[in-house]
Short mmCIF file of C-alpha atoms in Angstrom, two decimals:
data_model
loop_
_atom_site.label_atom_id
_atom_site.label_comp_id
_atom_site.label_asym_id
_atom_site.label_seq_id
_atom_site.Cartn_x
_atom_site.Cartn_y
_atom_site.Cartn_z
CA UNK A 537 1.42 -15.02 25.02
CA UNK A 538 0.06 -15.39 21.48
CA UNK A 539 2.51 -14.81 18.65
CA UNK A 540 1.85 -11.71 16.60
CA UNK A 541 0.75 -12.34 13.01
CA UNK A 542 2.99 -11.09 10.20
CA UNK A 543 2.50 -7.93 8.16
CA UNK A 544 4.23 -7.33 4.85
CA UNK A 545 4.88 -3.69 3.94
CA UNK A 546 5.62 -3.39 0.22
CA UNK A 547 7.35 -0.15 -0.72
CA UNK A 548 8.49 1.29 -4.02
CA UNK A 549 12.20 1.36 -4.74
CA UNK A 550 11.94 3.85 -7.60
CA UNK A 551 13.75 7.17 -7.44
CA UNK A 552 10.42 9.01 -7.16
CA UNK A 553 10.17 7.59 -3.69
CA UNK A 554 7.89 6.77 -0.77
CA UNK A 555 6.17 9.38 1.38
CA UNK A 556 8.07 9.69 4.66
CA UNK A 557 4.91 10.67 6.53
CA UNK A 558 2.89 7.74 5.22
CA UNK A 559 5.68 5.25 5.85
CA UNK A 560 6.44 6.42 9.40
CA UNK A 561 2.77 6.30 10.39
CA UNK A 562 2.28 2.94 8.68
CA UNK A 563 5.30 1.30 10.27
CA UNK A 564 4.72 2.74 13.72
CA UNK A 565 1.11 1.56 13.88
CA UNK A 566 1.59 -1.87 12.35
CA UNK A 567 4.46 -2.82 14.68
CA UNK A 568 2.04 -2.47 17.60
CA UNK A 569 -0.04 -5.35 16.27
CA UNK A 570 2.15 -7.34 13.86
CA UNK A 571 5.61 -8.61 13.17
CA UNK A 572 6.50 -6.36 10.25
CA UNK A 573 8.67 -7.16 7.25
CA UNK A 574 9.61 -4.56 4.65
CA UNK A 575 10.06 -5.60 1.02
CA UNK A 576 10.82 -3.79 -2.23
CA UNK A 577 11.38 -4.92 -5.82
CA UNK A 578 14.81 -6.54 -5.87
CA UNK A 579 15.34 -5.66 -2.21
CA UNK A 580 16.49 -2.20 -3.28
CA UNK A 581 16.65 0.60 -0.69
CA UNK A 582 13.71 2.95 -0.22
CA UNK A 583 14.04 6.60 -1.25
CA UNK A 584 11.96 8.69 1.14
CA UNK A 585 10.42 11.96 -0.05
CA UNK A 586 8.67 14.89 1.65
CA UNK A 587 10.86 14.43 4.72
CA UNK A 588 10.25 16.93 7.53
CA UNK A 589 12.20 17.33 10.78
CA UNK A 590 10.10 14.81 12.73
CA UNK A 591 10.20 12.11 10.08
CA UNK A 592 13.91 12.75 9.47
CA UNK A 593 14.71 11.93 13.11
CA UNK A 594 12.52 8.82 13.00
CA UNK A 595 14.03 7.61 9.72
CA UNK A 596 17.58 8.16 10.99
CA UNK A 597 16.83 5.94 13.99
CA UNK A 598 15.01 3.43 11.77
CA UNK A 599 17.99 3.14 9.41
CA UNK A 600 20.16 1.87 12.28
CA UNK A 601 17.92 -1.16 12.85
CA UNK A 602 18.18 -4.51 11.03
CA UNK A 603 14.53 -4.51 9.93
CA UNK A 604 15.10 -1.32 7.92
CA UNK A 605 16.84 -3.34 5.19
CA UNK A 606 14.16 -4.43 2.68
CA UNK A 607 13.77 -8.03 1.67
CA UNK A 608 13.29 -8.98 -1.97
CA UNK A 609 9.65 -8.73 -2.95
CA UNK A 610 10.06 -11.67 -5.32
CA UNK A 611 11.06 -13.92 -2.39
CA UNK A 612 7.99 -13.15 -0.24
CA UNK A 613 5.69 -16.10 0.41
CA UNK A 614 2.08 -14.86 0.73
CA UNK A 615 1.21 -17.72 3.09
CA UNK A 616 3.52 -16.24 5.74
CA UNK A 617 1.64 -12.95 6.02
CA UNK A 618 -1.71 -12.07 7.55
CA UNK A 619 -1.96 -8.56 6.09
CA UNK A 620 -0.42 -6.57 3.22
CA UNK A 621 0.24 -2.83 3.29
CA UNK A 622 1.42 -0.48 0.52
CA UNK A 623 2.28 2.99 1.92
CA UNK A 624 1.82 6.20 -0.04
CA UNK A 625 4.35 7.82 -2.32
CA UNK A 626 4.76 8.75 -5.99
CA UNK A 627 7.18 5.92 -6.72
CA UNK A 628 4.56 3.14 -6.72
CA UNK A 629 3.20 4.13 -10.13
CA UNK A 630 6.63 3.58 -11.69
CA UNK A 631 7.45 0.10 -10.37
CA UNK A 632 4.77 -1.52 -8.18
CA UNK A 633 1.98 -0.85 -10.71
CA UNK A 634 3.47 -3.48 -13.04
CA UNK A 635 5.37 -5.71 -10.60
CA UNK A 636 4.55 -9.38 -11.18
CA UNK A 637 5.73 -10.51 -7.74
CA UNK A 638 3.33 -8.07 -6.13
CA UNK A 639 0.61 -9.23 -8.53
CA UNK A 640 1.10 -12.80 -7.28
CA UNK A 641 0.88 -11.66 -3.66
CA UNK A 642 -2.29 -9.64 -4.23
CA UNK A 643 -3.92 -12.50 -6.14
CA UNK A 644 -3.31 -14.84 -3.20
CA UNK A 645 -4.58 -12.30 -0.69
CA UNK A 646 -7.74 -11.77 -2.74
CA UNK A 647 -8.30 -15.52 -3.08
CA UNK A 648 -8.02 -15.97 0.69
CA UNK A 649 -9.79 -12.67 1.56
CA UNK A 650 -6.82 -11.52 3.65
CA UNK A 651 -6.65 -7.80 4.49
CA UNK A 652 -4.91 -5.52 1.99
CA UNK A 653 -4.34 -1.80 2.51
CA UNK A 654 -3.02 0.74 -0.02
CA UNK A 655 -2.52 4.44 0.64
CA UNK A 656 -2.43 7.42 -1.73
CA UNK A 657 -0.35 6.72 -4.82
CA UNK A 658 0.39 3.34 -3.24
CA UNK A 659 -3.03 2.39 -4.64
CA UNK A 660 -1.24 2.15 -8.01
CA UNK A 661 0.39 -0.98 -6.61
CA UNK A 662 -2.99 -2.70 -6.79
CA UNK A 663 -3.09 -2.18 -10.56
CA UNK A 664 -0.58 -4.96 -11.23
CA UNK A 665 -3.03 -7.67 -10.19
CA UNK A 666 -4.27 -8.75 -13.62
CA UNK A 667 -5.16 -12.33 -14.56
CA UNK A 668 -4.14 -14.13 -17.75
CA UNK A 669 -7.14 -12.65 -19.58
CA UNK A 670 -6.08 -9.13 -18.52
CA UNK A 671 -8.93 -8.86 -16.02
CA UNK A 672 -8.26 -7.00 -12.80
CA UNK A 673 -8.37 -9.20 -9.71
CA UNK A 674 -10.10 -6.37 -7.82
CA UNK A 675 -12.87 -5.85 -10.37
CA UNK A 676 -16.09 -4.99 -8.54
CA UNK A 677 -14.33 -3.52 -5.50
CA UNK A 678 -14.84 0.02 -4.23
CA UNK A 679 -11.56 1.93 -4.17
CA UNK A 680 -10.25 5.41 -3.47
CA UNK A 681 -6.96 7.08 -4.28
CA UNK A 682 -5.67 10.41 -5.60
CA UNK A 683 -8.29 11.73 -8.05
CA UNK A 684 -7.18 12.74 -11.52
CA UNK A 685 -8.34 16.32 -10.98
CA UNK A 686 -5.83 16.68 -8.12
CA UNK A 687 -2.97 14.93 -9.91
CA UNK A 688 -3.50 17.23 -12.89
CA UNK A 689 -2.36 20.20 -10.79
CA UNK A 690 0.98 18.58 -9.91
CA UNK A 691 4.23 18.84 -11.83
CA UNK A 692 4.52 15.05 -12.07
CA UNK A 693 1.23 14.73 -13.99
CA UNK A 694 2.58 14.77 -17.58
CA UNK A 695 4.99 11.94 -16.80
CA UNK A 696 2.60 9.62 -14.94
CA UNK A 697 2.32 6.27 -16.74
CA UNK A 698 -0.98 5.51 -15.00
CA UNK A 699 -3.80 7.41 -13.28
CA UNK A 700 -5.35 5.41 -10.44
CA UNK A 701 -8.86 6.83 -10.86
CA UNK A 702 -8.93 6.08 -14.59
CA UNK A 703 -7.48 2.60 -14.09
CA UNK A 704 -10.05 1.64 -11.45
CA UNK A 705 -12.99 2.88 -13.54
CA UNK A 706 -11.65 1.32 -16.76
CA UNK A 707 -11.15 -2.08 -15.11
CA UNK A 708 -14.50 -2.57 -13.44
CA UNK A 709 -13.93 -1.00 -10.04
CA UNK A 710 -15.90 1.74 -8.30
CA UNK A 711 -13.91 4.90 -7.49
CA UNK A 712 -14.79 7.57 -4.93
CA UNK A 713 -12.87 10.48 -3.47
CA UNK A 714 -13.07 13.60 -1.35
CA UNK A 715 -12.54 16.53 -3.71
CA UNK A 716 -11.44 18.75 -0.84
CA UNK A 717 -8.54 16.27 -0.45
CA UNK A 718 -9.42 15.59 3.19
CA UNK A 719 -9.27 12.32 5.12
CA UNK A 720 -11.01 9.69 2.98
CA UNK A 721 -10.83 5.91 3.40
CA UNK A 722 -12.86 3.22 1.64
CA UNK A 723 -13.31 -0.28 3.07
CA UNK A 724 -14.74 -2.96 0.81
CA UNK A 725 -14.64 -6.45 2.25
CA UNK A 726 -10.94 -7.13 2.99
CA UNK A 727 -9.62 -4.18 0.93
CA UNK A 728 -8.81 -0.82 2.52
CA UNK A 729 -7.74 2.12 0.37
CA UNK A 730 -6.87 5.68 1.41
CA UNK A 731 -7.04 8.72 -0.83
CA UNK A 732 -3.91 10.45 0.44
CA UNK A 733 -1.13 10.45 3.03
CA UNK A 734 -3.38 12.37 5.43
CA UNK A 735 -5.60 9.28 5.57
CA UNK A 736 -2.79 6.89 6.56
CA UNK A 737 -3.64 6.62 10.26
CA UNK A 738 -7.33 5.89 9.64
CA UNK A 739 -6.51 3.31 6.97
CA UNK A 740 -3.89 1.46 9.01
CA UNK A 741 -6.07 1.43 12.13
CA UNK A 742 -8.74 -0.31 10.08
CA UNK A 743 -6.16 -2.73 8.68
CA UNK A 744 -5.25 -3.70 12.24
CA UNK A 745 -8.93 -4.19 13.13
CA UNK A 746 -9.53 -6.40 10.09
CA UNK A 747 -6.35 -8.36 10.75
CA UNK A 748 -7.25 -8.95 14.40
CA UNK A 749 -10.82 -9.95 13.49
CA UNK A 750 -9.55 -12.49 10.97
CA UNK A 751 -7.09 -13.95 13.46
CA UNK A 752 -9.84 -14.25 16.07
CA UNK A 753 -11.93 -16.36 13.68
CA UNK A 754 -9.15 -18.91 13.24
#
């Protein structure tokens, strides 16, 4: 039986947290196709937010398993992983958006055209991937994420250090969204982005398809 390829899930470790719904759906789907490793900046624990009864039960069970303990993002070797996934959650804008270890990972994935998926505010994690001339490694890509008009209605808006829509447009990317805040996923080459947590399943299913297609070509 063929060995499963490896998937790296990079989650925020900031107090603002990771969406429980997005994480549960991401982890559940990816484990069907990949060996999954979880990593955070410094290997710090993940703070889950927007936890409902269903996700609470799942997360309680998950916490009892060895793979629930995050590895250190700075120790992750990009050559070991076939796909990279950043789940949704407000925390990403506070730590992943400027994380240099994640920037190194994304740069390697872009260079090798390996599948990358970012969901909701997890798209902010892509913003760290700047080169030495302050050019975005994903310049020219089509991307979605939470639109500024929607973020402006939320209580967190005044404190946000970065707006994903503005960043993408300002750094040479193409941004699209669904203003009704429905399911919206954009696929551009090896990059998959999802506007919101609702779009997690569609995004991760496409990540699996791209990952499998790439493995089949080897």
